[in-house]
mmCIF file of C-alpha atoms and ligand atoms in Angstrom:
data_model
loop_
_atom_site.group_PDB
_atom_site.id
_atom_site.type_symbol
_atom_site.label_atom_id
_atom_site.label_comp_id
_atom_site.label_asym_id
_atom_site.label_seq_id
_atom_site.Cartn_x
_atom_site.Cartn_y
_atom_site.Cartn_z
ATOM 1 C CA UNK R 1 -30.027 44.871 -65.068
ATOM 2 C CA UNK R 2 -32.898 45.871 -67.160
ATOM 3 C CA UNK R 3 -35.607 47.998 -66.072
ATOM 4 C CA UNK R 4 -39.327 46.655 -66.641
ATOM 5 C CA UNK R 5 -41.532 49.036 -67.500
ATOM 6 C CA UNK R 6 -45.203 49.058 -66.075
ATOM 7 C CA UNK R 7 -47.888 51.469 -66.877
ATOM 8 C CA UNK R 8 -50.277 52.261 -64.209
ATOM 9 C CA UNK R 9 -53.755 53.128 -65.167
ATOM 10 C CA UNK R 10 -56.630 54.971 -63.404
ATOM 11 C CA UNK R 11 -54.111 56.462 -60.994
ATOM 12 C CA UNK R 12 -54.421 59.352 -58.665
ATOM 13 C CA UNK R 13 -52.021 61.555 -56.975
ATOM 14 C CA UNK R 14 -52.184 59.374 -53.714
ATOM 15 C CA UNK R 15 -51.192 56.275 -55.666
ATOM 16 C CA UNK R 16 -48.139 58.221 -57.305
ATOM 17 C CA UNK R 17 -47.306 58.974 -53.778
ATOM 18 C CA UNK R 18 -47.584 55.650 -52.284
ATOM 19 C CA UNK R 19 -46.173 53.644 -55.432
ATOM 20 C CA UNK R 20 -42.917 56.072 -54.919
ATOM 21 C CA UNK R 21 -42.600 55.278 -51.494
ATOM 22 C CA UNK R 22 -43.234 51.690 -51.497
ATOM 23 C CA UNK R 23 -40.925 51.345 -54.514
ATOM 24 C CA UNK R 24 -38.130 52.875 -52.383
ATOM 25 C CA UNK R 25 -38.925 50.579 -49.285
ATOM 26 C CA UNK R 26 -38.744 47.636 -51.232
ATOM 27 C CA UNK R 27 -35.468 48.805 -53.152
ATOM 28 C CA UNK R 28 -37.186 48.115 -56.580
ATOM 29 C CA UNK R 29 -36.012 51.455 -58.195
ATOM 30 C CA UNK R 30 -33.426 49.965 -60.416
ATOM 31 C CA UNK R 31 -35.885 47.086 -61.612
ATOM 32 C CA UNK R 32 -39.383 49.090 -62.154
ATOM 33 C CA UNK R 33 -39.977 51.987 -63.978
ATOM 34 C CA UNK R 34 -43.824 53.193 -63.506
ATOM 35 C CA UNK R 35 -45.811 55.709 -66.007
ATOM 36 C CA UNK R 36 -49.104 56.775 -63.948
ATOM 37 C CA UNK R 37 -51.747 57.712 -66.220
ATOM 38 C CA UNK R 38 -55.153 59.130 -65.161
ATOM 39 C CA UNK R 39 -56.995 58.030 -68.008
ATOM 40 C CA UNK R 40 -58.810 54.416 -67.298
ATOM 41 C CA UNK R 41 -57.664 51.298 -69.447
ATOM 42 C CA UNK R 42 -60.678 51.135 -71.915
ATOM 43 C CA UNK R 43 -60.953 49.956 -75.437
ATOM 44 C CA UNK R 44 -59.982 53.723 -76.583
ATOM 45 C CA UNK R 45 -56.979 53.828 -74.603
ATOM 46 C CA UNK R 46 -55.411 50.323 -75.511
ATOM 47 C CA UNK R 47 -52.453 52.087 -77.467
ATOM 48 C CA UNK R 48 -51.080 53.449 -74.405
ATOM 49 C CA UNK R 49 -49.939 49.827 -73.475
ATOM 50 C CA UNK R 50 -47.449 49.502 -76.464
ATOM 51 C CA UNK R 51 -43.703 48.882 -75.238
ATOM 52 C CA UNK R 52 -44.793 47.958 -71.508
ATOM 53 C CA UNK R 53 -43.700 45.090 -69.800
ATOM 54 C CA UNK R 54 -46.755 45.135 -67.535
ATOM 55 C CA UNK R 55 -50.156 47.218 -66.771
ATOM 56 C CA UNK R 56 -51.403 47.919 -63.079
ATOM 57 C CA UNK R 57 -55.186 48.301 -63.272
ATOM 58 C CA UNK R 58 -58.017 49.408 -60.864
ATOM 59 C CA UNK R 59 -61.494 48.093 -60.259
ATOM 60 C CA UNK R 60 -62.845 50.430 -63.007
ATOM 61 C CA UNK R 61 -60.509 49.536 -65.730
ATOM 62 C CA UNK R 62 -61.698 47.477 -68.614
ATOM 63 C CA UNK R 63 -59.521 44.204 -69.000
ATOM 64 C CA UNK R 64 -62.176 42.193 -71.064
ATOM 65 C CA UNK R 65 -61.366 39.886 -73.605
ATOM 66 C CA UNK R 66 -61.490 42.446 -76.392
ATOM 67 C CA UNK R 67 -59.106 44.776 -74.200
ATOM 68 C CA UNK R 68 -56.775 41.679 -74.240
ATOM 69 C CA UNK R 69 -57.028 41.013 -77.982
ATOM 70 C CA UNK R 70 -56.521 44.773 -78.896
ATOM 71 C CA UNK R 71 -53.366 44.965 -76.731
ATOM 72 C CA UNK R 72 -52.216 41.755 -78.494
ATOM 73 C CA UNK R 73 -52.474 42.961 -81.815
ATOM 74 C CA UNK R 74 -50.542 46.148 -81.256
ATOM 75 C CA UNK R 75 -47.896 44.966 -78.662
ATOM 76 C CA UNK R 76 -46.512 41.770 -77.861
ATOM 77 C CA UNK R 77 -44.272 43.020 -74.912
ATOM 78 C CA UNK R 78 -47.052 42.480 -71.861
ATOM 79 C CA UNK R 79 -46.366 40.021 -69.798
ATOM 80 C CA UNK R 80 -48.373 40.735 -66.545
ATOM 81 C CA UNK R 81 -51.451 42.298 -65.268
ATOM 82 C CA UNK R 82 -51.295 43.610 -61.835
ATOM 83 C CA UNK R 83 -54.493 44.535 -60.080
ATOM 84 C CA UNK R 84 -54.526 47.061 -57.189
ATOM 85 C CA UNK R 85 -57.669 45.626 -56.124
ATOM 86 C CA UNK R 86 -58.767 41.889 -54.420
ATOM 87 C CA UNK R 87 -61.714 41.645 -56.789
ATOM 88 C CA UNK R 88 -60.778 40.559 -60.611
ATOM 89 C CA UNK R 89 -64.447 40.154 -61.915
ATOM 90 C CA UNK R 90 -63.291 43.251 -64.476
ATOM 91 C CA UNK R 91 -60.697 40.833 -65.793
ATOM 92 C CA UNK R 92 -61.117 38.065 -68.659
ATOM 93 C CA UNK R 93 -58.672 35.724 -67.134
ATOM 94 C CA UNK R 94 -59.399 33.008 -69.878
ATOM 95 C CA UNK R 95 -57.962 35.537 -72.557
ATOM 96 C CA UNK R 96 -55.359 36.646 -70.155
ATOM 97 C CA UNK R 97 -54.124 32.783 -70.029
ATOM 98 C CA UNK R 98 -54.519 32.485 -73.641
ATOM 99 C CA UNK R 99 -51.476 34.842 -74.082
ATOM 100 C CA UNK R 100 -49.801 33.526 -71.229
ATOM 101 C CA UNK R 101 -49.982 36.490 -68.974
ATOM 102 C CA UNK R 102 -49.884 36.501 -65.417
ATOM 103 C CA UNK R 103 -52.405 37.873 -63.258
ATOM 104 C CA UNK R 104 -51.753 39.342 -60.009
ATOM 105 C CA UNK R 105 -53.827 41.133 -57.008
ATOM 106 C CA UNK R 106 -53.861 42.389 -53.703
ATOM 107 C CA UNK R 107 -55.981 39.583 -51.744
ATOM 108 C CA UNK R 108 -56.494 41.676 -48.537
ATOM 109 C CA UNK R 109 -55.048 45.298 -47.896
ATOM 110 C CA UNK R 110 -57.534 46.693 -45.416
ATOM 111 C CA UNK R 111 -60.477 44.675 -44.282
ATOM 112 C CA UNK R 112 -60.999 46.951 -41.842
ATOM 113 C CA UNK R 113 -61.250 50.001 -44.366
ATOM 114 C CA UNK R 114 -64.080 48.691 -46.248
ATOM 115 C CA UNK R 115 -65.953 47.355 -43.436
ATOM 116 C CA UNK R 116 -65.840 50.590 -41.311
ATOM 117 C CA UNK R 117 -66.877 52.754 -44.532
ATOM 118 C CA UNK R 118 -69.868 50.428 -44.523
ATOM 119 C CA UNK R 119 -70.442 51.061 -40.920
ATOM 120 C CA UNK R 120 -70.070 54.872 -41.453
ATOM 121 C CA UNK R 121 -72.639 54.912 -44.449
ATOM 122 C CA UNK R 122 -74.984 53.127 -42.343
ATOM 123 C CA UNK R 123 -74.901 55.170 -39.293
ATOM 124 C CA UNK R 124 -74.642 58.353 -41.747
ATOM 125 C CA UNK R 125 -77.940 57.085 -43.264
ATOM 126 C CA UNK R 126 -79.622 56.103 -40.163
ATOM 127 C CA UNK R 127 -78.982 59.114 -38.310
ATOM 128 C CA UNK R 128 -79.079 61.647 -40.958
ATOM 129 C CA UNK R 129 -75.750 63.092 -40.929
ATOM 130 C CA UNK R 130 -76.089 63.751 -44.914
ATOM 131 C CA UNK R 131 -78.695 66.196 -44.094
ATOM 132 C CA UNK R 132 -77.796 67.414 -40.591
ATOM 133 C CA UNK R 133 -74.533 68.382 -41.990
ATOM 134 C CA UNK R 134 -75.671 70.845 -44.657
ATOM 135 C CA UNK R 135 -78.607 72.031 -42.273
ATOM 136 C CA UNK R 136 -76.062 73.234 -39.648
ATOM 137 C CA UNK R 137 -73.816 74.961 -42.481
ATOM 138 C CA UNK R 138 -76.627 77.108 -43.364
ATOM 139 C CA UNK R 139 -77.431 77.876 -39.339
ATOM 140 C CA UNK R 140 -80.532 75.725 -39.445
ATOM 141 C CA UNK R 141 -80.599 74.029 -36.192
ATOM 142 C CA UNK R 142 -84.082 72.544 -36.556
ATOM 143 C CA UNK R 143 -84.305 68.657 -35.628
ATOM 144 C CA UNK R 144 -87.643 67.903 -37.853
ATOM 145 C CA UNK R 145 -86.961 65.014 -40.032
ATOM 146 C CA UNK R 146 -83.697 63.695 -38.565
ATOM 147 C CA UNK R 147 -85.014 60.800 -36.278
ATOM 148 C CA UNK R 148 -83.104 57.862 -36.326
ATOM 149 C CA UNK R 149 -83.615 54.389 -35.048
ATOM 150 C CA UNK R 150 -81.005 52.800 -32.032
ATOM 151 C CA UNK R 151 -79.047 50.273 -33.790
ATOM 152 C CA UNK R 152 -78.310 48.622 -30.334
ATOM 153 C CA UNK R 153 -80.498 45.435 -30.446
ATOM 154 C CA UNK R 154 -81.481 45.452 -34.193
ATOM 155 C CA UNK R 155 -80.962 42.552 -36.450
ATOM 156 C CA UNK R 156 -77.962 42.995 -39.061
ATOM 157 C CA UNK R 157 -77.623 40.263 -41.920
ATOM 158 C CA UNK R 158 -74.385 40.078 -43.153
ATOM 159 C CA UNK R 159 -74.197 38.595 -46.688
ATOM 160 C CA UNK R 160 -70.526 37.241 -47.275
ATOM 161 C CA UNK R 161 -68.329 36.298 -44.253
ATOM 162 C CA UNK R 162 -65.159 36.909 -45.434
ATOM 163 C CA UNK R 163 -62.384 38.970 -44.433
ATOM 164 C CA UNK R 164 -64.334 42.119 -44.773
ATOM 165 C CA UNK R 165 -67.807 41.112 -43.735
ATOM 166 C CA UNK R 166 -66.312 39.613 -40.597
ATOM 167 C CA UNK R 167 -64.757 42.799 -39.351
ATOM 168 C CA UNK R 168 -67.928 44.395 -40.000
ATOM 169 C CA UNK R 169 -69.627 41.323 -37.842
ATOM 170 C CA UNK R 170 -67.138 42.364 -34.882
ATOM 171 C CA UNK R 171 -68.256 45.914 -35.184
ATOM 172 C CA UNK R 172 -72.034 45.289 -35.160
ATOM 173 C CA UNK R 173 -71.694 42.712 -32.272
ATOM 174 C CA UNK R 174 -70.000 45.548 -30.670
ATOM 175 C CA UNK R 175 -73.013 47.742 -31.147
ATOM 176 C CA UNK R 176 -75.115 45.233 -29.322
ATOM 177 C CA UNK R 177 -76.865 44.210 -32.503
ATOM 178 C CA UNK R 178 -77.932 40.533 -32.977
ATOM 179 C CA UNK R 179 -76.176 39.478 -36.416
ATOM 180 C CA UNK R 180 -77.337 36.835 -39.042
ATOM 181 C CA UNK R 181 -75.149 35.935 -41.716
ATOM 182 C CA UNK R 182 -75.502 33.930 -44.907
ATOM 183 C CA UNK R 183 -72.182 32.713 -46.890
ATOM 184 C CA UNK R 184 -72.329 29.912 -49.469
ATOM 185 C CA UNK R 185 -69.358 28.571 -47.341
ATOM 186 C CA UNK R 186 -70.313 29.386 -43.447
ATOM 187 C CA UNK R 187 -67.648 29.469 -41.007
ATOM 188 C CA UNK R 188 -69.585 27.980 -38.243
ATOM 189 C CA UNK R 189 -66.608 27.798 -35.739
ATOM 190 C CA UNK R 190 -66.303 31.742 -35.864
ATOM 191 C CA UNK R 191 -70.371 31.847 -35.582
ATOM 192 C CA UNK R 192 -69.914 29.899 -32.288
ATOM 193 C CA UNK R 193 -67.242 31.835 -30.762
ATOM 194 C CA UNK R 194 -68.276 35.349 -31.827
ATOM 195 C CA UNK R 195 -72.112 34.637 -31.273
ATOM 196 C CA UNK R 196 -73.590 35.246 -34.654
ATOM 197 C CA UNK R 197 -75.881 33.074 -36.421
ATOM 198 C CA UNK R 198 -75.720 31.529 -39.955
ATOM 199 C CA UNK R 199 -79.182 31.404 -41.832
ATOM 200 C CA UNK R 200 -80.616 31.042 -45.233
ATOM 201 C CA UNK R 201 -80.786 34.073 -47.619
ATOM 202 C CA UNK R 202 -84.527 34.347 -47.339
ATOM 203 C CA UNK R 203 -84.620 34.537 -43.832
ATOM 204 C CA UNK R 204 -81.893 36.952 -43.531
ATOM 205 C CA UNK R 205 -83.786 39.175 -45.715
ATOM 206 C CA UNK R 206 -87.284 38.630 -43.979
ATOM 207 C CA UNK R 207 -85.805 39.124 -40.263
ATOM 208 C CA UNK R 208 -82.786 42.020 -40.827
ATOM 209 C CA UNK R 209 -82.981 45.703 -39.981
ATOM 210 C CA UNK R 210 -80.177 46.178 -41.863
ATOM 211 C CA UNK R 211 -78.492 44.294 -44.689
ATOM 212 C CA UNK R 212 -75.103 44.663 -45.619
ATOM 213 C CA UNK R 213 -73.371 42.869 -48.326
ATOM 214 C CA UNK R 214 -69.628 41.724 -48.359
ATOM 215 C CA UNK R 215 -69.796 38.892 -50.911
ATOM 216 C CA UNK R 216 -68.011 39.098 -54.425
ATOM 217 C CA UNK R 217 -69.644 39.629 -57.698
ATOM 218 C CA UNK R 218 -69.474 36.333 -59.248
ATOM 219 C CA UNK R 219 -72.151 35.002 -62.159
ATOM 220 C CA UNK R 220 -73.883 33.657 -59.566
ATOM 221 C CA UNK R 221 -74.228 36.708 -57.282
ATOM 222 C CA UNK R 222 -74.928 38.994 -60.318
ATOM 223 C CA UNK R 223 -78.189 40.863 -58.902
ATOM 224 C CA UNK R 224 -78.208 39.154 -55.733
ATOM 225 C CA UNK R 225 -80.553 41.671 -54.291
ATOM 226 C CA UNK R 226 -83.298 41.884 -57.280
ATOM 227 C CA UNK R 227 -86.720 43.095 -57.249
ATOM 228 C CA UNK R 228 -87.411 39.568 -55.340
ATOM 229 C CA UNK R 229 -84.829 40.174 -52.825
ATOM 230 C CA UNK R 230 -86.327 43.624 -51.917
ATOM 231 C CA UNK R 231 -89.724 42.500 -51.629
ATOM 232 C CA UNK R 232 -88.307 39.977 -48.942
ATOM 233 C CA UNK R 233 -86.933 42.552 -46.862
ATOM 234 C CA UNK R 234 -88.495 43.670 -43.760
ATOM 235 C CA UNK R 235 -90.464 46.892 -44.150
ATOM 236 C CA UNK R 236 -88.207 49.861 -42.759
ATOM 237 C CA UNK R 237 -84.776 47.792 -43.417
ATOM 238 C CA UNK R 238 -81.785 50.040 -44.643
ATOM 239 C CA UNK R 239 -79.855 48.088 -47.492
ATOM 240 C CA UNK R 240 -75.798 49.027 -47.627
ATOM 241 C CA UNK R 241 -73.567 47.969 -50.216
ATOM 242 C CA UNK R 242 -69.669 48.266 -50.243
ATOM 243 C CA UNK R 243 -68.932 45.342 -52.384
ATOM 244 C CA UNK R 244 -69.854 45.517 -55.827
ATOM 245 C CA UNK R 245 -72.403 47.547 -57.870
ATOM 246 C CA UNK R 246 -73.736 44.375 -59.927
ATOM 247 C CA UNK R 247 -74.706 42.482 -56.541
ATOM 248 C CA UNK R 248 -77.810 44.822 -56.592
ATOM 249 C CA UNK R 249 -80.285 45.524 -59.437
ATOM 250 C CA UNK R 250 -80.157 49.212 -59.164
ATOM 251 C CA UNK R 251 -83.440 49.629 -60.880
ATOM 252 C CA UNK R 252 -85.116 47.640 -58.700
ATOM 253 C CA UNK R 253 -83.812 49.260 -55.848
ATOM 254 C CA UNK R 254 -85.069 52.684 -57.154
ATOM 255 C CA UNK R 255 -88.579 51.235 -57.680
ATOM 256 C CA UNK R 256 -88.290 49.861 -54.014
ATOM 257 C CA UNK R 257 -87.213 53.116 -52.335
ATOM 258 C CA UNK R 258 -89.769 55.063 -54.710
ATOM 259 C CA UNK R 259 -92.780 52.951 -53.147
ATOM 260 C CA UNK R 260 -91.363 53.836 -49.329
ATOM 261 C CA UNK R 261 -90.934 50.372 -48.276
ATOM 262 C CA UNK R 262 -86.872 50.776 -47.023
ATOM 263 C CA UNK R 263 -85.876 53.248 -44.792
ATOM 264 C CA UNK R 264 -82.971 54.020 -47.185
ATOM 265 C CA UNK R 265 -80.084 52.655 -48.958
ATOM 266 C CA UNK R 266 -76.393 53.410 -48.945
ATOM 267 C CA UNK R 267 -74.108 52.525 -51.681
ATOM 268 C CA UNK R 268 -70.481 52.695 -52.139
ATOM 269 C CA UNK R 269 -70.689 50.966 -55.630
ATOM 270 C CA UNK R 270 -73.130 51.218 -58.443
ATOM 271 C CA UNK R 271 -73.391 48.509 -61.248
ATOM 272 C CA UNK R 272 -72.514 51.242 -63.969
ATOM 273 C CA UNK R 273 -69.989 53.068 -61.733
ATOM 274 C CA UNK R 274 -67.422 52.866 -64.183
ATOM 275 C CA UNK R 275 -68.821 55.747 -66.431
ATOM 276 C CA UNK R 276 -68.399 58.335 -63.449
ATOM 277 C CA UNK R 277 -67.104 57.164 -60.421
ATOM 278 C CA UNK R 278 -63.259 58.637 -59.692
ATOM 279 C CA UNK R 279 -63.988 61.829 -61.761
ATOM 280 C CA UNK R 280 -65.242 65.146 -61.536
ATOM 281 C CA UNK R 281 -68.529 65.444 -63.593
ATOM 282 C CA UNK R 282 -69.811 68.740 -61.368
ATOM 283 C CA UNK R 283 -70.024 70.509 -64.598
ATOM 284 C CA UNK R 284 -72.008 68.231 -66.739
ATOM 285 C CA UNK R 285 -75.927 66.934 -66.924
ATOM 286 C CA UNK R 286 -75.775 63.503 -65.721
ATOM 287 C CA UNK R 287 -76.890 60.695 -68.411
ATOM 288 C CA UNK R 288 -77.416 57.777 -66.068
ATOM 289 C CA UNK R 289 -80.882 58.399 -65.043
ATOM 290 C CA UNK R 290 -80.792 55.317 -62.498
ATOM 291 C CA UNK R 291 -77.781 56.856 -60.773
ATOM 292 C CA UNK R 292 -79.094 60.526 -60.788
ATOM 293 C CA UNK R 293 -82.643 59.158 -59.349
ATOM 294 C CA UNK R 294 -80.291 57.369 -56.798
ATOM 295 C CA UNK R 295 -78.420 59.958 -55.469
ATOM 296 C CA UNK R 296 -81.464 62.697 -55.724
ATOM 297 C CA UNK R 297 -83.436 60.571 -53.126
ATOM 298 C CA UNK R 298 -83.288 61.913 -49.442
ATOM 299 C CA UNK R 299 -82.916 58.656 -47.965
ATOM 300 C CA UNK R 300 -79.952 57.448 -50.084
ATOM 301 C CA UNK R 301 -76.359 57.989 -49.713
ATOM 302 C CA UNK R 302 -73.901 57.275 -52.444
ATOM 303 C CA UNK R 303 -70.032 57.393 -52.279
ATOM 304 C CA UNK R 304 -67.770 56.902 -55.362
ATOM 305 C CA UNK R 305 -66.339 53.483 -54.583
ATOM 306 C CA UNK R 306 -64.128 55.237 -51.758
ATOM 307 C CA UNK R 307 -64.402 52.146 -49.083
ATOM 308 C CA UNK R 308 -61.069 51.091 -49.532
ATOM 309 C CA UNK R 309 -59.472 54.758 -49.194
ATOM 310 C CA UNK R 310 -57.598 54.848 -45.949
ATOM 311 C CA UNK R 311 -53.496 55.291 -45.599
ATOM 312 C CA UNK R 312 -52.994 51.850 -44.435
ATOM 313 C CA UNK R 313 -54.852 50.469 -47.263
ATOM 314 C CA UNK R 314 -53.141 52.562 -50.014
ATOM 315 C CA UNK R 315 -49.566 51.646 -48.460
ATOM 316 C CA UNK R 316 -50.704 47.894 -48.456
ATOM 317 C CA UNK R 317 -52.038 47.942 -52.368
ATOM 318 C CA UNK R 318 -48.725 49.758 -53.242
ATOM 319 C CA UNK R 319 -46.247 47.354 -51.270
ATOM 320 C CA UNK R 320 -48.008 43.981 -52.486
ATOM 321 C CA UNK R 321 -48.568 45.274 -56.075
ATOM 322 C CA UNK R 322 -44.595 46.436 -56.078
ATOM 323 C CA UNK R 323 -43.786 42.891 -54.716
ATOM 324 C CA UNK R 324 -45.967 41.014 -56.946
ATOM 325 C CA UNK R 325 -44.127 42.427 -59.926
ATOM 326 C CA UNK R 326 -40.839 42.249 -58.694
ATOM 327 C CA UNK R 327 -41.393 38.315 -57.750
ATOM 328 C CA UNK R 328 -42.656 38.055 -61.098
ATOM 329 C CA UNK R 329 -39.962 39.911 -62.948
ATOM 330 C CA UNK R 330 -37.062 38.359 -60.568
ATOM 331 C CA UNK R 331 -38.626 34.721 -62.302
ATOM 332 C CA UNK R 332 -40.006 33.707 -58.826
ATOM 333 C CA UNK R 333 -43.168 32.220 -58.292
ATOM 334 C CA UNK R 334 -46.145 34.778 -57.463
ATOM 335 C CA UNK R 335 -47.600 34.284 -54.088
ATOM 336 C CA UNK R 336 -50.202 31.882 -54.332
ATOM 337 C CA UNK R 337 -52.710 33.981 -52.554
ATOM 338 C CA UNK R 338 -52.006 36.638 -54.907
ATOM 339 C CA UNK R 339 -51.822 34.837 -58.481
ATOM 340 C CA UNK R 340 -55.385 34.710 -60.198
ATOM 341 C CA UNK R 341 -55.565 31.844 -62.633
ATOM 342 C CA UNK R 342 -58.578 31.264 -64.822
ATOM 343 C CA UNK R 343 -60.761 28.634 -63.652
ATOM 344 C CA UNK R 344 -60.141 25.189 -64.917
ATOM 345 C CA UNK R 345 -62.049 23.911 -67.793
ATOM 346 C CA UNK R 346 -64.958 21.625 -66.982
ATOM 347 C CA UNK R 347 -64.690 18.684 -69.401
ATOM 348 C CA UNK R 348 -67.894 18.069 -71.405
ATOM 349 C CA UNK R 349 -69.927 15.256 -70.280
HETATM 350 P P1 LIG P 1 -63.500 37.362 -49.048
HETATM 351 O O1 LIG P 1 -63.333 36.643 -50.316
HETATM 352 O O2 LIG P 1 -62.611 37.324 -47.869
HETATM 353 O O3 LIG P 1 -64.809 37.105 -48.291
HETATM 354 C C1 LIG P 1 -66.206 37.165 -49.677
HETATM 355 C C2 LIG P 1 -66.945 35.970 -48.824
HETATM 356 O O4 LIG P 1 -68.181 35.861 -49.946
HETATM 357 C C3 LIG P 1 -66.502 34.537 -48.717
HETATM 358 O O5 LIG P 1 -66.506 34.294 -47.490
HETATM 359 C C4 LIG P 1 -67.273 34.021 -49.656
HETATM 360 O O6 LIG P 1 -67.537 32.260 -49.306
HETATM 361 C C5 LIG P 1 -68.591 34.778 -49.728
HETATM 362 N N1 LIG P 1 -69.503 34.439 -50.588
HETATM 363 C C6 LIG P 1 -69.224 33.762 -52.279
HETATM 364 N N2 LIG P 1 -70.298 33.840 -52.925
HETATM 365 C C7 LIG P 1 -71.260 33.926 -52.068
HETATM 366 C C8 LIG P 1 -72.635 34.004 -52.015
HETATM 367 N N3 LIG P 1 -73.146 33.836 -53.239
HETATM 368 N N4 LIG P 1 -73.434 34.388 -51.148
HETATM 369 C C9 LIG P 1 -72.879 34.690 -50.083
HETATM 370 N N5 LIG P 1 -71.443 34.641 -49.845
HETATM 371 C C10 LIG P 1 -70.935 34.390 -50.676
HETATM 372 O O7 LIG P 1 -63.704 39.127 -49.818
HETATM 373 P P2 LIG P 1 -63.216 40.235 -48.907
HETATM 374 O O8 LIG P 1 -62.053 40.755 -49.119
HETATM 375 O O9 LIG P 1 -64.109 39.844 -47.566
HETATM 376 O O10 LIG P 1 -63.996 41.008 -49.723
HETATM 377 C C11 LIG P 1 -65.464 41.144 -50.319
HETATM 378 C C12 LIG P 1 -65.893 42.179 -51.258
HETATM 379 O O11 LIG P 1 -65.777 43.559 -51.150
HETATM 380 C C13 LIG P 1 -64.828 41.852 -52.642
HETATM 381 O O12 LIG P 1 -65.118 40.988 -53.209
HETATM 382 C C14 LIG P 1 -64.918 43.145 -53.237
HETATM 383 O O13 LIG P 1 -65.894 43.129 -54.438
HETATM 384 C C15 LIG P 1 -65.348 43.993 -52.390
HETATM 385 N N6 LIG P 1 -64.526 45.117 -51.801
HETATM 386 C C16 LIG P 1 -64.975 46.340 -52.214
HETATM 387 C C17 LIG P 1 -64.245 47.720 -51.781
HETATM 388 C C18 LIG P 1 -64.374 48.818 -51.890
HETATM 389 O O14 LIG P 1 -63.708 49.921 -51.600
HETATM 390 N N7 LIG P 1 -65.896 49.164 -52.058
HETATM 391 C C19 LIG P 1 -62.828 47.070 -51.270
HETATM 392 C C20 LIG P 1 -62.186 45.847 -51.243
HETATM 393 C C21 LIG P 1 -63.285 44.885 -51.669
#
């Protein structure tokens, strides 16, 4: 029986640990061999792929048309691209299809993890936990500047009511908030059962004390929250983004925060995050002025794309990824929810 070699980019110790456990529990040790690499897949690291049957990538690896073309020039052994994420906005699906490369993902590993992190960010921002933590560490027990608002009775606007958005809705309804939602495919049945209300994007922005984003990054959602959208938001509202950085125009957000219009913003994702996130740059001067400005603001919290990071999510990511690879190399069809295909080409009119 042949062993299929898969190189895992942007991997951390926790990935290696959970992959080894999942490989054992799924009985795949004699079928798959993983090489774990800390570096991200980029145009500079494509050489690493030579001789591998599969690559396994995360959200900040670059799987662009150029990268796939470069891989193909140097090695023709590659057969599958296994994403350790639900989102696939970082992959050129058309180029993968051109070279007959399968692409698979983990569509749902823990919507709770991401929704809970977004709520943690909101609670921290609203109640100034990021300041209180450092104050008490320095034995400063003063309360000036730590005033928040009750979330009970406030209006929370949820953009995107899929798996994660729906978990967030449940939490906010439990807090006693009024929940407004916007989705291109509204789930009116759920809205009726749970007691939240679908509305237009404009009304959601105008009415919400908190706007939290759970929509995917697509061409149509790029900079969904731009200068105009920020202008529509209620004064003193809070913006939370745990979805993808590209949904928010970060420069416009900096300007809006500088003007004092918003109470604050909490971001787990940033549009140019792949330059920095997941790595330690504490000894270097930051070159990204927009990110540096956001981090410097007292009413902003930035976490480095960690909303997914729970034990349960890591276990599910490892198990689903390995099952995808085993199915593929065993010649079985990929689970239809896990396979990602290029959108069908529209015939010219
Ligand atoms: P999902 O596919 O279950 O739900 C996405 C929802 O967004 C769908 O209901 C869809 O109809 C809606 N949508 C699409 N376009 C929209 C638009 N223009 N306006 C409003 N709604 C729109 O996805 P999910 O599992 O809930 O994940 C949501 C996003 O969260 C992912 O796309 C991913 O980018 C992000 N995510 C982040 C992390 C993290 O660690 N920060 C982890 C996992 C996922």
